Short mmCIF file of N, CA and C in Angstrom, two decimals:
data_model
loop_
_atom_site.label_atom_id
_atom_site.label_comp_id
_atom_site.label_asym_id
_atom_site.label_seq_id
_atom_site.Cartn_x
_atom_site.Cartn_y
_atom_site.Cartn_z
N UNK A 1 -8.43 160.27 -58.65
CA UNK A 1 -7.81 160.01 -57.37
C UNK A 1 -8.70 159.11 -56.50
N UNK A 2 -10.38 159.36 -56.32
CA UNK A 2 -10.87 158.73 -55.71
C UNK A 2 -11.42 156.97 -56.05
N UNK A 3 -11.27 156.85 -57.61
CA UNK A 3 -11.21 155.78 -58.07
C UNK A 3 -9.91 154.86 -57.79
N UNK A 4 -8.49 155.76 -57.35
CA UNK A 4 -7.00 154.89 -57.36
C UNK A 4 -7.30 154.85 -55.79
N UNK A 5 -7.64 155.33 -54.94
CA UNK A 5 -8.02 154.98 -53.16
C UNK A 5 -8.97 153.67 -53.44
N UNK A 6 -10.10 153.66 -53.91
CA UNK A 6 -10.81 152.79 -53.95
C UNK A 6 -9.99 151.39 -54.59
N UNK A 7 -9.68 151.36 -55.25
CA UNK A 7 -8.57 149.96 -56.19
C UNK A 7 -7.61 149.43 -55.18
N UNK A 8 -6.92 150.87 -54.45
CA UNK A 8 -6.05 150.39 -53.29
C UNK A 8 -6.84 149.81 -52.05
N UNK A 9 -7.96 150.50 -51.46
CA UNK A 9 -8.57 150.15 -50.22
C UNK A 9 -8.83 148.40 -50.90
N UNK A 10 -9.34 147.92 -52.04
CA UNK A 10 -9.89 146.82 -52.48
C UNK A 10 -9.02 145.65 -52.38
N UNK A 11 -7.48 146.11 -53.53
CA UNK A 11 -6.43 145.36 -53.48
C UNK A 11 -5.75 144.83 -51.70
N UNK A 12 -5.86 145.87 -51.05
CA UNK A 12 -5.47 145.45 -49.48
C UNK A 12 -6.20 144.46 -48.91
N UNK A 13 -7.59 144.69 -48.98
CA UNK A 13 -8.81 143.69 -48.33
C UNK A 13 -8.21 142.56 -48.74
N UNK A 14 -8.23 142.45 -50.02
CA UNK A 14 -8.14 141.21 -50.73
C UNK A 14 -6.84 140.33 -50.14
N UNK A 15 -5.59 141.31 -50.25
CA UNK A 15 -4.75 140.78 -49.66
C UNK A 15 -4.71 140.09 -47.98
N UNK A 16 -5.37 140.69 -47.74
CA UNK A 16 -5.50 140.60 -46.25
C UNK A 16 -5.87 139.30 -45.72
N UNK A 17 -7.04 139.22 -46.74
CA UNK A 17 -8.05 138.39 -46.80
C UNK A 17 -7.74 137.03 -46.92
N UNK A 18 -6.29 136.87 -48.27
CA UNK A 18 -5.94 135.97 -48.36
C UNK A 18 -4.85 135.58 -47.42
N UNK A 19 -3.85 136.04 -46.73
CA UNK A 19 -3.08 136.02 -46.14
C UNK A 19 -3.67 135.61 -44.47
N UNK A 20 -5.02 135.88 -44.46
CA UNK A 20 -5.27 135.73 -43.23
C UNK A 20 -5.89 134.20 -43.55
N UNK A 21 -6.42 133.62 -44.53
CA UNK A 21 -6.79 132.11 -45.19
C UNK A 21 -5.25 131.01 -44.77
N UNK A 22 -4.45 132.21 -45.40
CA UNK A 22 -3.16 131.28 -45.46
C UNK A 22 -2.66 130.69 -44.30
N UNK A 23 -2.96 131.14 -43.19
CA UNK A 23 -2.38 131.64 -42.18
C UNK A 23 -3.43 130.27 -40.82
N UNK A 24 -4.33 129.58 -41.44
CA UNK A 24 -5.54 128.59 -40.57
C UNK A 24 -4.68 127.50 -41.04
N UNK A 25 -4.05 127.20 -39.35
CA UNK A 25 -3.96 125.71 -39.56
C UNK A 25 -4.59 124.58 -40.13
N UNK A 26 -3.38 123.59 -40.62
CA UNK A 26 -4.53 122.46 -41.31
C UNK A 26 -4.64 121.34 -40.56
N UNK A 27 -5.64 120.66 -40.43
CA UNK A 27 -5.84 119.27 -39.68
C UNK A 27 -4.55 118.47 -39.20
N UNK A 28 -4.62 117.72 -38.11
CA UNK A 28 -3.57 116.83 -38.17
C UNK A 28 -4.69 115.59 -37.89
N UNK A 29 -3.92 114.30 -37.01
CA UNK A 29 -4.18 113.12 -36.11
C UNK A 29 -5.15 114.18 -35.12
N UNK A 30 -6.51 112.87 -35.48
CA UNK A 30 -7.23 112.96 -34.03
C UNK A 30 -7.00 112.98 -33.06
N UNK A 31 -7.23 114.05 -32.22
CA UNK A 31 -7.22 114.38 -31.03
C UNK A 31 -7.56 112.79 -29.74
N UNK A 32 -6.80 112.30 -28.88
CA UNK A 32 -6.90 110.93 -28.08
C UNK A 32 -7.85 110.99 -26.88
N UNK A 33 -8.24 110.24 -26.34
CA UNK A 33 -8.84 109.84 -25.14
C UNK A 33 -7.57 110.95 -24.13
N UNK A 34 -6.29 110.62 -24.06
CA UNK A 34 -5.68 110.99 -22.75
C UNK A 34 -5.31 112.31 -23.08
N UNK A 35 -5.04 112.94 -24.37
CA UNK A 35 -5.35 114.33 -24.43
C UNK A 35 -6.36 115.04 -23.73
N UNK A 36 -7.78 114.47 -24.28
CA UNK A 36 -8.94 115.07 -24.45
C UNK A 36 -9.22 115.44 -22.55
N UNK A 37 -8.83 114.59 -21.83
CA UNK A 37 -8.76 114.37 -20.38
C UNK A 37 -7.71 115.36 -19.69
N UNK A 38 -6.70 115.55 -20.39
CA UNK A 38 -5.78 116.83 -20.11
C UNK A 38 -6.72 118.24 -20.30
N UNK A 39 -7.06 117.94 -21.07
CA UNK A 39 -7.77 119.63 -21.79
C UNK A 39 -8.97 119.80 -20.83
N UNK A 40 -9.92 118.53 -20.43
CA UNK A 40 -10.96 118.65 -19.21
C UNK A 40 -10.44 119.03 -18.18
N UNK A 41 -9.32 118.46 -17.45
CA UNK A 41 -9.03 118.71 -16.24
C UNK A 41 -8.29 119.88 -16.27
N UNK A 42 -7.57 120.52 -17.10
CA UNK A 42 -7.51 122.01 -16.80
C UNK A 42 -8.26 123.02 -16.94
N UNK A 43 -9.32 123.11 -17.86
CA UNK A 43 -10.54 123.52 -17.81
C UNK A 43 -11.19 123.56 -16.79
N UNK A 44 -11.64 122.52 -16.24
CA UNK A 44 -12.15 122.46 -14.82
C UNK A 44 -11.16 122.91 -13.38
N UNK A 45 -10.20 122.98 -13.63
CA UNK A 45 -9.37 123.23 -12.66
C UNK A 45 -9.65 125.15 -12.99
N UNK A 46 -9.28 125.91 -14.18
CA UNK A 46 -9.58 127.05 -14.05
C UNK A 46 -11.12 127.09 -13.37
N UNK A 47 -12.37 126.52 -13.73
CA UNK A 47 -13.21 126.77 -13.48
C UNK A 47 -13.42 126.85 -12.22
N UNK A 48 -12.87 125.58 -11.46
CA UNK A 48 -13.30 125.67 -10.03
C UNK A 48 -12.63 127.20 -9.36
N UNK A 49 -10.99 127.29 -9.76
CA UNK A 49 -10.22 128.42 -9.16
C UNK A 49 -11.45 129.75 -9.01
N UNK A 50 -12.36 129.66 -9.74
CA UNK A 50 -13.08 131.02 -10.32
C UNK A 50 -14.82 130.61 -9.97
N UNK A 51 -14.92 129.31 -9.51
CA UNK A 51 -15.96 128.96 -8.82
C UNK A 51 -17.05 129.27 -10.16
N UNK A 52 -17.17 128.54 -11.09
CA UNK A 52 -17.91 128.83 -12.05
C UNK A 52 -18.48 127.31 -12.53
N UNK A 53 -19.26 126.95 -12.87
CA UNK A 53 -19.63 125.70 -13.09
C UNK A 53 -20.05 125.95 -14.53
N UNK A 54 -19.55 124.39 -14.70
CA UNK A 54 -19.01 124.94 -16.69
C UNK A 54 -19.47 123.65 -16.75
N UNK A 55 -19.86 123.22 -18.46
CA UNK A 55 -19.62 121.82 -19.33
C UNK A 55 -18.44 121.99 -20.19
N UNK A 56 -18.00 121.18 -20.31
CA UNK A 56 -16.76 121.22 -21.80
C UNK A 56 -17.03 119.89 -22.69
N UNK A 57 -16.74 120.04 -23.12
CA UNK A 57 -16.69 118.96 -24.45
C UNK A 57 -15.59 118.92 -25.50
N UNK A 58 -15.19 117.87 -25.65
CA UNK A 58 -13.63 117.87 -26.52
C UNK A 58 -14.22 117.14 -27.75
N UNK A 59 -13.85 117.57 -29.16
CA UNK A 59 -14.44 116.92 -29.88
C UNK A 59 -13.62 116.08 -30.91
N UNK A 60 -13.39 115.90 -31.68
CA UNK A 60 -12.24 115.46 -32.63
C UNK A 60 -12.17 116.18 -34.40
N UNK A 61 -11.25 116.10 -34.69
CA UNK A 61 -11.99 117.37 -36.16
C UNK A 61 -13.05 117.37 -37.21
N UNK A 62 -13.78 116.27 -37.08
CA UNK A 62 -15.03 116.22 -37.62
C UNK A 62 -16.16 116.59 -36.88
N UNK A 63 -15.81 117.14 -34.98
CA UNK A 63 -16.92 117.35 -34.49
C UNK A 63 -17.71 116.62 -33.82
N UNK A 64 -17.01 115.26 -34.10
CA UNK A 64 -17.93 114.41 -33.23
C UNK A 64 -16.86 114.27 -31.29
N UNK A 65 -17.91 114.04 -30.39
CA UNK A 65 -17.68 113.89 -29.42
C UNK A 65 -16.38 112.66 -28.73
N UNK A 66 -15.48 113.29 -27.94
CA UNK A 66 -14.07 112.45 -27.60
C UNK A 66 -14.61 112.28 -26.04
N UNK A 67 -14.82 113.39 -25.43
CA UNK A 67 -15.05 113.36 -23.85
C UNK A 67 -15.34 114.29 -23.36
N UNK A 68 -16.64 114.40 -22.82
CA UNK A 68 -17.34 115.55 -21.70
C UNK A 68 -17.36 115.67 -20.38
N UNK A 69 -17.26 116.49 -20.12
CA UNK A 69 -17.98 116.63 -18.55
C UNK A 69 -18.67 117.75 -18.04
N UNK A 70 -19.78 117.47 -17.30
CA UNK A 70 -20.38 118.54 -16.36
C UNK A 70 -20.34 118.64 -15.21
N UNK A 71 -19.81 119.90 -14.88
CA UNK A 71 -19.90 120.21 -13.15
C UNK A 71 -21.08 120.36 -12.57
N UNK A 72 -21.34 119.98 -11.56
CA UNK A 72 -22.43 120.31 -10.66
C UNK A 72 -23.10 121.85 -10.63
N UNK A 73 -24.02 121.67 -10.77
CA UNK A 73 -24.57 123.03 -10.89
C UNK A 73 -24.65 123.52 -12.10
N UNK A 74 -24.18 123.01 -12.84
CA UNK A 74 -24.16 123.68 -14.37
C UNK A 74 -25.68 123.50 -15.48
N UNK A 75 -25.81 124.75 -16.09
CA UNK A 75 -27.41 124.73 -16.65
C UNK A 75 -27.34 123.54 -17.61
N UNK A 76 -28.38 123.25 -17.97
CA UNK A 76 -28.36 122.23 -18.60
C UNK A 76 -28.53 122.61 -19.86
N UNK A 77 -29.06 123.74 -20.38
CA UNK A 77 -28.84 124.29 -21.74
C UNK A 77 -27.48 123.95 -22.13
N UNK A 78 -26.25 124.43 -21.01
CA UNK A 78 -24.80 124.28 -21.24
C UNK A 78 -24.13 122.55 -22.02
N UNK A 79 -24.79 121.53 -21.91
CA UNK A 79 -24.25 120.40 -22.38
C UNK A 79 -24.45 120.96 -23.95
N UNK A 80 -25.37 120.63 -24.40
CA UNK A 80 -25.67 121.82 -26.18
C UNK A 80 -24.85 122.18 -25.94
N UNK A 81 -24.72 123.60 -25.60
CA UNK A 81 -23.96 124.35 -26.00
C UNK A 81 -22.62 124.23 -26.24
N UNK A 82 -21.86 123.72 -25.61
CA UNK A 82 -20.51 123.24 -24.98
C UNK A 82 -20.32 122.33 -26.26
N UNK A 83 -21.15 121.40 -26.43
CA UNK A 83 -20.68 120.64 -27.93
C UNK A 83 -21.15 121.40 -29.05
N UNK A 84 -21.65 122.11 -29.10
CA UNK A 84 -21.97 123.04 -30.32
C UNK A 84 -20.73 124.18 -30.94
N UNK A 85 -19.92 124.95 -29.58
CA UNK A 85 -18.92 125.26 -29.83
C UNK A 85 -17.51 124.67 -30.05
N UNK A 86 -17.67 123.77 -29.17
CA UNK A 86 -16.11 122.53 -29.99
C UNK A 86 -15.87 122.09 -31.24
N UNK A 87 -17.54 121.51 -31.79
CA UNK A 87 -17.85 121.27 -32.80
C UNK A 87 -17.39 122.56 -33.99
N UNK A 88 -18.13 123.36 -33.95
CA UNK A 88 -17.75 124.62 -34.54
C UNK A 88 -16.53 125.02 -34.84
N UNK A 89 -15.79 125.29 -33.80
CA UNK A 89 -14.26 125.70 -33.59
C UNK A 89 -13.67 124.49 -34.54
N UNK A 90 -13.62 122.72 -34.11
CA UNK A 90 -12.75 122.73 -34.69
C UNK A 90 -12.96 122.18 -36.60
N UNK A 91 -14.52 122.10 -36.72
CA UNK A 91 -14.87 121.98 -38.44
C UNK A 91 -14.47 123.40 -39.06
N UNK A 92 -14.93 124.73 -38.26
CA UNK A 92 -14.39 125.54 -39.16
C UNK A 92 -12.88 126.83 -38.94
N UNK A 93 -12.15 125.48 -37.95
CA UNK A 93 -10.25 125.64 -37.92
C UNK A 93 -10.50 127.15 -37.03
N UNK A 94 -11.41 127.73 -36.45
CA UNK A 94 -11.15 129.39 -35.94
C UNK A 94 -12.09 129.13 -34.71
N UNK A 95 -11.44 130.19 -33.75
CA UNK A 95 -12.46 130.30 -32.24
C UNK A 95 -13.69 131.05 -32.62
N UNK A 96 -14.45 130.70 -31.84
CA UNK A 96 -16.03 131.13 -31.99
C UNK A 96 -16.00 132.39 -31.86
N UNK A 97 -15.04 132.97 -31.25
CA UNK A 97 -15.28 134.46 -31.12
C UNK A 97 -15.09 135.18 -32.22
N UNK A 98 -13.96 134.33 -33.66
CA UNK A 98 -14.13 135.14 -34.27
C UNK A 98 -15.44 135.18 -35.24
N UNK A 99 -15.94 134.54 -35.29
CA UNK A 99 -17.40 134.66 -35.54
C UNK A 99 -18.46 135.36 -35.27
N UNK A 100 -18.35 135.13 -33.19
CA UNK A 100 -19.17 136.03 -32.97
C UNK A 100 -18.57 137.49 -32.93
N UNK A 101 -17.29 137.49 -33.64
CA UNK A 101 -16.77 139.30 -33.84
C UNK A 101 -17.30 139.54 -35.17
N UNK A 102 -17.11 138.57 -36.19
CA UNK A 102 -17.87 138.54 -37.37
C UNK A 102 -19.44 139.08 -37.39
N UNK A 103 -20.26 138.46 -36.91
CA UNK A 103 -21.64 138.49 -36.63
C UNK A 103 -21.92 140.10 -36.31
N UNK A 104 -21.18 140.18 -35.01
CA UNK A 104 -20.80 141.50 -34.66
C UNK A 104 -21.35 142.43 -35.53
N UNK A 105 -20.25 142.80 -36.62
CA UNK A 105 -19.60 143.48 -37.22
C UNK A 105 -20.81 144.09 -38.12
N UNK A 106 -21.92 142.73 -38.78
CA UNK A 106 -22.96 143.34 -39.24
C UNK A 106 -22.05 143.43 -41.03
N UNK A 107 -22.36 143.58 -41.62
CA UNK A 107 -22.64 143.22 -43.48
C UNK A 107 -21.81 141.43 -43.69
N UNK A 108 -20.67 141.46 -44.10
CA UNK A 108 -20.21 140.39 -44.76
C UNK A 108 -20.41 139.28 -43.28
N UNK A 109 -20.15 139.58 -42.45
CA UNK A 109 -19.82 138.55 -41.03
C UNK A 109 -21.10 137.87 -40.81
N UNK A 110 -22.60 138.68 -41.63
CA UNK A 110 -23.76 138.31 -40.95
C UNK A 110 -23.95 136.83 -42.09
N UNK A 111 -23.02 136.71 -43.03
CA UNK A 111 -23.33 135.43 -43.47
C UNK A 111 -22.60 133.75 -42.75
N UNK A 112 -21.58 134.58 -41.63
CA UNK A 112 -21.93 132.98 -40.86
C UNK A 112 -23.08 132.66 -40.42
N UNK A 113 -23.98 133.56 -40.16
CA UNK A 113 -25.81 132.78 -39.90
C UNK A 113 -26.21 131.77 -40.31
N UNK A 114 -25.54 132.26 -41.82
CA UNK A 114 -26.22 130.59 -42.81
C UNK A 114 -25.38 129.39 -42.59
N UNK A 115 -24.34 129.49 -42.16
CA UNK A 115 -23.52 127.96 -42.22
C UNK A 115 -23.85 127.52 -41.30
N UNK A 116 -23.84 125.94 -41.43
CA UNK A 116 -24.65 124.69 -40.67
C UNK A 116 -23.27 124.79 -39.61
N UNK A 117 -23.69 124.69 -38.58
CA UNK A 117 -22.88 124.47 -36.80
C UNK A 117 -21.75 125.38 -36.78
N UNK A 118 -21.96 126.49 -37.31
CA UNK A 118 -21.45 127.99 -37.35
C UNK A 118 -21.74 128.54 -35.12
N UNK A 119 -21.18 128.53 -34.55
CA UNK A 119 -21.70 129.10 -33.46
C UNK A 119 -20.67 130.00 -33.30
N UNK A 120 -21.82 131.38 -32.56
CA UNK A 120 -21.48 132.60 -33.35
C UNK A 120 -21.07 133.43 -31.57
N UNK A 121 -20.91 132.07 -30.79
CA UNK A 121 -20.86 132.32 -29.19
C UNK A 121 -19.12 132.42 -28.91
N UNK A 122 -18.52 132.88 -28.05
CA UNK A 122 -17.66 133.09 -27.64
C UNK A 122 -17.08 131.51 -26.53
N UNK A 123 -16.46 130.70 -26.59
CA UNK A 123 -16.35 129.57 -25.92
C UNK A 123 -15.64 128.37 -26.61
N UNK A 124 -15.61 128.60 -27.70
CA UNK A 124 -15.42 127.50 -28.79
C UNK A 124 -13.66 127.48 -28.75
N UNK A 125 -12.92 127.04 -29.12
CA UNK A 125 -11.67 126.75 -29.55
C UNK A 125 -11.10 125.48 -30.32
N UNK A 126 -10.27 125.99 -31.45
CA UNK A 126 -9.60 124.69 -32.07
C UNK A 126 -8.56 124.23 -31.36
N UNK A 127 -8.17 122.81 -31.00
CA UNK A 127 -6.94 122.82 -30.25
C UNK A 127 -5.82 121.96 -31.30
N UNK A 128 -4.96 122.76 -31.23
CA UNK A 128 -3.93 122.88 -32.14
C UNK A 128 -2.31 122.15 -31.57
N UNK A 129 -1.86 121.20 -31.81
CA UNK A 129 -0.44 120.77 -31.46
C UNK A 129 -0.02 120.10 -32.13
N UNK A 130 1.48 120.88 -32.59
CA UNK A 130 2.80 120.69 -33.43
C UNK A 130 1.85 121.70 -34.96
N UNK A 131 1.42 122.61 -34.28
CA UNK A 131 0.79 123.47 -35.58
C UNK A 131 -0.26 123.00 -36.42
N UNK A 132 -1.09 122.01 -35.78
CA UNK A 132 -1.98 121.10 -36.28
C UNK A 132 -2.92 121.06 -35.70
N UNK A 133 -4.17 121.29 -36.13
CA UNK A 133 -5.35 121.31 -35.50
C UNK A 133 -6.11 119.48 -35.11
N UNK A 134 -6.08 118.99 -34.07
CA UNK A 134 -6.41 118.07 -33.64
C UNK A 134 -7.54 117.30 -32.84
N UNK A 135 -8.55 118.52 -33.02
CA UNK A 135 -9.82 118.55 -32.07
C UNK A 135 -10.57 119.94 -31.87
N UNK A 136 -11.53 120.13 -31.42
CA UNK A 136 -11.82 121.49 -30.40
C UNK A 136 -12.20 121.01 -29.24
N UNK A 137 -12.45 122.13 -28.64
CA UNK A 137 -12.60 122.37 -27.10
C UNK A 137 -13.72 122.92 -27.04
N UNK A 138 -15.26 123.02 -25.98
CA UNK A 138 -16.17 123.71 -26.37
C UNK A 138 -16.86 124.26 -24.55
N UNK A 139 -16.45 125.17 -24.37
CA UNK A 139 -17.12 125.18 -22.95
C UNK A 139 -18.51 126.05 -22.78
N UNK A 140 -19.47 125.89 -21.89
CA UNK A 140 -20.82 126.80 -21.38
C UNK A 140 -21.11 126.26 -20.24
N UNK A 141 -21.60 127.83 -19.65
CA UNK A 141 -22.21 127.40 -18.36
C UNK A 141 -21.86 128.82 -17.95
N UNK A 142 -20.87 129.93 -17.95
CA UNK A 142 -21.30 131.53 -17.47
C UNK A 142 -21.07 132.35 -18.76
N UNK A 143 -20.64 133.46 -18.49
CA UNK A 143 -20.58 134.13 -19.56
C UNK A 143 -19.62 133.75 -20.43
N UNK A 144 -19.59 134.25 -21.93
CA UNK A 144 -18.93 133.57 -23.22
C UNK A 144 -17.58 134.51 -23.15
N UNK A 145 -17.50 135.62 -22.22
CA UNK A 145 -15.72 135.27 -22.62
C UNK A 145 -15.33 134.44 -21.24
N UNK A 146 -15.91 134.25 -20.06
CA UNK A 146 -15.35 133.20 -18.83
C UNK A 146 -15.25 131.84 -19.47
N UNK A 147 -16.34 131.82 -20.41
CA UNK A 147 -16.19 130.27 -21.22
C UNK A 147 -14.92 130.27 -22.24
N UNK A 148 -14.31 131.25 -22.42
CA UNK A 148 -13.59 131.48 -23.29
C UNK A 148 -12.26 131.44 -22.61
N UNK A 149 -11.92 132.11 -21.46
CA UNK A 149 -11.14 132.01 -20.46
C UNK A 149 -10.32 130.45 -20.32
N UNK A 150 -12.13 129.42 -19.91
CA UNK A 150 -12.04 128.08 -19.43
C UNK A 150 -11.37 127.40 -20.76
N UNK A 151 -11.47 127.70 -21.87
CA UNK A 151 -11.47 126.74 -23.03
C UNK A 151 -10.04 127.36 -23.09
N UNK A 152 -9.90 127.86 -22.91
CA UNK A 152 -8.14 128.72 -23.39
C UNK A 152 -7.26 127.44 -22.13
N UNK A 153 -7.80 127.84 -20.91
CA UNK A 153 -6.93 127.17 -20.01
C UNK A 153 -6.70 125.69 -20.29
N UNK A 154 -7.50 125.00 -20.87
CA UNK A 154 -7.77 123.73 -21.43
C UNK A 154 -7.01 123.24 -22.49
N UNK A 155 -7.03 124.00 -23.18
CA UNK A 155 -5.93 124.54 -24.82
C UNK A 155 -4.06 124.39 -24.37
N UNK A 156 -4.31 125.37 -23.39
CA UNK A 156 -2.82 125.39 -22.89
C UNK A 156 -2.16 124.20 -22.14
N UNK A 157 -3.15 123.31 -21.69
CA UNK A 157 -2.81 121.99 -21.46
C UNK A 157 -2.10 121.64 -21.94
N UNK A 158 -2.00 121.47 -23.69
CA UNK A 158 -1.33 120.61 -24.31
C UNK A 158 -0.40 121.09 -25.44
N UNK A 159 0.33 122.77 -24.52
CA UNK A 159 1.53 123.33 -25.29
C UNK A 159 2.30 122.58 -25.08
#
């Protein structure tokens, strides 16, 4: 009996596992200049509402840089950071959080450590339109779910 629980607990993972693979959007068209400017200015528009001084960075799906900005006051660690999570989000198609829920979690999750521009921070987002991943979004500057907040509001720009 405890060998047919174990086969079942295994067969489910597995399933799960794959179904949740199936389930990551695939690339589309690079993300544009007048997008990337939509996704800043609502970003920054949540930010100011909430008086938080943020960087964002929009990237395109290879990660490289479309258009940044920093608010006044914002740490300067935050420019890094901010492109580190866009980057992230949109090379590996998932928000940073689930990573840093991964990381979290402690056994299998602790091997995003090893992947190169893996950020394991809460802030990151792929931005996705017509079901197509077309860029990320990468915000820092307060805490990683307010950055997470900002990058969402940014995202929703361009439902």
């Amino acid at each position: 009996m405890r060998n047919f629980v174990a086969v079942s607990a295994a067969l489910l993972a597995a399933t799960l596992a794959f179904s949740a693979e199936a389930q990551v959007p695939q690339y589309g068209t690079d993300i544009n200049l007048e997008q990337a400017k939509k996704v800043i200015a609502a970003g920054q528009a949540e930010a100011r509402k909430n008086n938080w001084p943020i960087a964002i960075a929009i990237v395109d799906n290879h990660g490289f840089l479309v258009a940044f900005e920093k608010m006044d006051g914002t740490q300067t660690a935050s420019v890094a950071i901010a492109l580190d999570k866009g980057s992230s989000a949109a090379m590996y198609r998932r928000p940073t959080k689930v990573i840093q829920d991964a990381v979290a979690g402690g056994g299998a999750g602790i091997r995003f450590l090893n992947l190169r521009g893996a950020s394991a921070v809460e802030g990151g987002l792929p931005i996705v339109v017509g079901g197509k991943i077309i860029g990320g979004v990468g915000v820092s500057g307060v805490t990683s779910d307010q950055d997470g907040v900002v990058a969402k509001a940014g995202t929703d720009a361009l439902k």
